[in-house]
Coordinates of C-alpha atoms in Angstrom, one line a residue:
M1 CA 0.5 9.2 -18.8
S2 CA 1.2 10.4 -15.1
F3 CA 1.9 13.9 -14.1
S4 CA 5.1 14.8 -11.6
Q5 CA 6.2 17.8 -9.7
L6 CA 8.9 17.2 -11.8
D7 CA 6.9 17.8 -14.9
Y8 CA 5.5 20.8 -13.5
C9 CA 8.7 22.5 -12.2
Q10 CA 10.2 21.8 -15.4
Y11 CA 7.2 23.7 -17.3
L12 CA 7.7 26.4 -15.1
L13 CA 11.5 26.7 -15.6
S14 CA 11.3 26.3 -19.5
S15 CA 8.3 28.7 -19.8
P16 CA 9.0 32.4 -20.0
N17 CA 5.5 33.9 -20.2
N18 CA 2.7 31.5 -20.2
Y19 CA 2.2 29.9 -17.2
T20 CA -1.3 28.6 -17.9
L21 CA -2.9 25.1 -17.1
N22 CA -4.5 24.9 -20.8
N23 CA -0.7 26.1 -22.1
L24 CA 1.0 23.1 -20.1
A25 CA -1.7 20.6 -21.4
N26 CA -1.4 21.7 -25.1
H27 CA 2.6 20.7 -24.8
L28 CA 2.0 17.3 -23.2
E29 CA 0.5 14.2 -24.9
N30 CA -2.2 12.4 -23.1
V31 CA -2.4 15.1 -20.0
S32 CA -5.6 16.8 -20.1
H33 CA -6.0 20.2 -18.1
D34 CA -8.1 18.4 -15.5
T35 CA -5.2 16.0 -14.8
I36 CA -3.0 19.2 -14.1
N37 CA -5.6 20.9 -12.1
R38 CA -6.5 17.6 -10.0
Y39 CA -2.4 17.4 -9.1
L40 CA -2.0 20.9 -8.4
T41 CA -5.1 21.2 -6.2
K42 CA -4.0 17.9 -3.9
E43 CA 0.0 19.4 -3.8
N44 CA 1.3 22.0 -1.3
F45 CA 4.2 23.7 -3.1
T46 CA 6.4 25.6 -0.4
S47 CA 9.8 27.3 -0.5
E48 CA 11.1 24.2 0.8
S49 CA 10.2 22.2 -2.2
L50 CA 11.9 24.7 -4.4
W51 CA 15.2 24.3 -2.3
Q52 CA 15.0 20.1 -2.8
N53 CA 14.5 20.8 -6.5
V54 CA 17.4 23.4 -7.5
K55 CA 20.5 22.3 -4.7
K56 CA 21.7 19.9 -6.6
D57 CA 22.1 22.0 -9.9
I58 CA 23.5 25.0 -7.9
Q59 CA 27.4 25.8 -8.7
I60 CA 28.5 27.2 -5.8
S61 CA 31.4 30.1 -6.2
E62 CA 33.3 32.1 -3.8
N63 CA 32.0 35.4 -5.8
S64 CA 28.4 34.4 -5.4
A65 CA 25.6 36.8 -4.2
I66 CA 22.1 36.2 -2.8
I67 CA 19.6 38.8 -4.6
F68 CA 16.1 39.8 -3.0
D69 CA 13.9 40.3 -5.9
D70 CA 10.4 41.6 -5.9
T71 CA 7.5 41.5 -8.3
V72 CA 4.2 41.7 -8.9
L73 CA 1.9 39.0 -10.1
D74 CA -0.2 40.5 -12.6
K75 CA -3.9 39.4 -11.6
R76 CA -5.7 42.1 -13.2
F77 CA -8.8 39.8 -13.8
G78 CA -8.6 38.2 -10.1
E79 CA -10.2 40.6 -7.8
K80 CA -11.5 38.1 -5.6
I81 CA -8.4 35.7 -5.4
E82 CA -7.0 36.0 -2.2
L83 CA -4.0 38.5 -1.5
V84 CA -5.0 40.4 -4.5
R85 CA -4.6 44.3 -4.1
R86 CA -3.7 47.4 -5.8
Q87 CA 0.3 48.3 -6.2
Y88 CA 2.5 49.4 -8.1
S89 CA 4.7 47.2 -10.8
G90 CA 8.0 48.4 -11.8
T91 CA 7.9 46.1 -15.1
E92 CA 4.5 47.7 -16.0
H93 CA 5.4 51.4 -14.5
R94 CA 1.9 51.5 -13.2
V95 CA -0.4 50.6 -10.6
L96 CA -2.4 47.2 -10.7
S97 CA -3.9 44.3 -9.2
G98 CA -1.3 41.7 -8.1
I99 CA 0.3 39.5 -5.7
G100 CA 3.4 40.8 -4.2
L101 CA 6.2 38.1 -4.2
V102 CA 9.5 38.4 -3.3
N103 CA 12.2 36.0 -4.7
C104 CA 15.5 34.8 -3.1
V105 CA 18.2 34.5 -6.2
Y106 CA 21.8 33.1 -5.7
V107 CA 23.9 34.1 -8.5
N108 CA 27.1 33.0 -9.6
P109 CA 28.8 35.6 -11.5
E110 CA 31.7 33.5 -12.8
L111 CA 29.5 31.2 -14.7
G112 CA 26.8 34.3 -15.4
L113 CA 24.0 31.7 -14.1
F114 CA 21.7 31.9 -11.3
W115 CA 18.8 30.0 -9.3
V116 CA 15.7 30.9 -7.4
I117 CA 16.6 29.3 -4.1
D118 CA 13.3 30.6 -2.0
Y119 CA 10.7 33.0 -2.3
R120 CA 7.9 34.8 0.2
I121 CA 4.3 35.9 -1.1
Y122 CA 3.7 39.2 0.6
D123 CA 0.6 39.4 2.8
P124 CA -0.2 43.1 3.8
Y125 CA -3.1 41.8 6.3
C126 CA -0.9 39.0 8.1
L127 CA 0.3 40.3 11.0
C128 CA 3.6 39.6 10.6
P129 CA 4.3 41.3 7.0
F130 CA 7.4 41.1 4.9
S131 CA 10.1 42.8 6.8
L132 CA 14.0 42.7 7.0
E133 CA 13.3 39.7 9.7
S134 CA 11.6 37.7 6.8
I135 CA 15.2 38.4 5.0
E136 CA 17.2 37.3 7.7
K137 CA 15.6 34.2 7.8
I138 CA 15.6 33.7 4.2
S139 CA 19.3 34.2 4.7
S140 CA 20.2 32.0 7.8
S141 CA 18.2 29.1 6.1
D142 CA 20.5 29.8 3.2
K143 CA 23.5 29.4 5.5
E144 CA 21.9 26.4 6.9
N145 CA 22.0 24.9 3.4
S146 CA 25.3 25.6 2.9
L147 CA 25.7 28.3 0.2
S148 CA 28.8 30.5 0.2
V149 CA 28.4 34.0 -0.5
K150 CA 30.1 37.2 0.1
S151 CA 28.7 39.5 2.4

């Protein structure tokens, strides 16, 4: 059995907690951890890849909103992973080692549905750290993607 980007995206969307390769391999017949690992090593997932996967499913509304949500991806056992640093997690209510992530979410309040449409990984060591300009760039790309939002 082959493994595709669609398989991986569906797994991420349907797994509320456990995003490990082992967990995914345990739930697929004839696909090993190594097969998935080789696939992910070759692929380059970007925010554009995310947009291409969700744009056909978005249900546009005049009353919709775009929400920017920051989170910390817990990497307490990954001190040597690039971008891992000590930072406060609102979910954990404490400081932990993790990677900062900002998600851009399109919300349709009439249907009670939402879609993650963009993201940025926060890199505190970059010469151009995440800022209001980054949010403006994401927002302008949303307009280019023809999403309707109230401002």
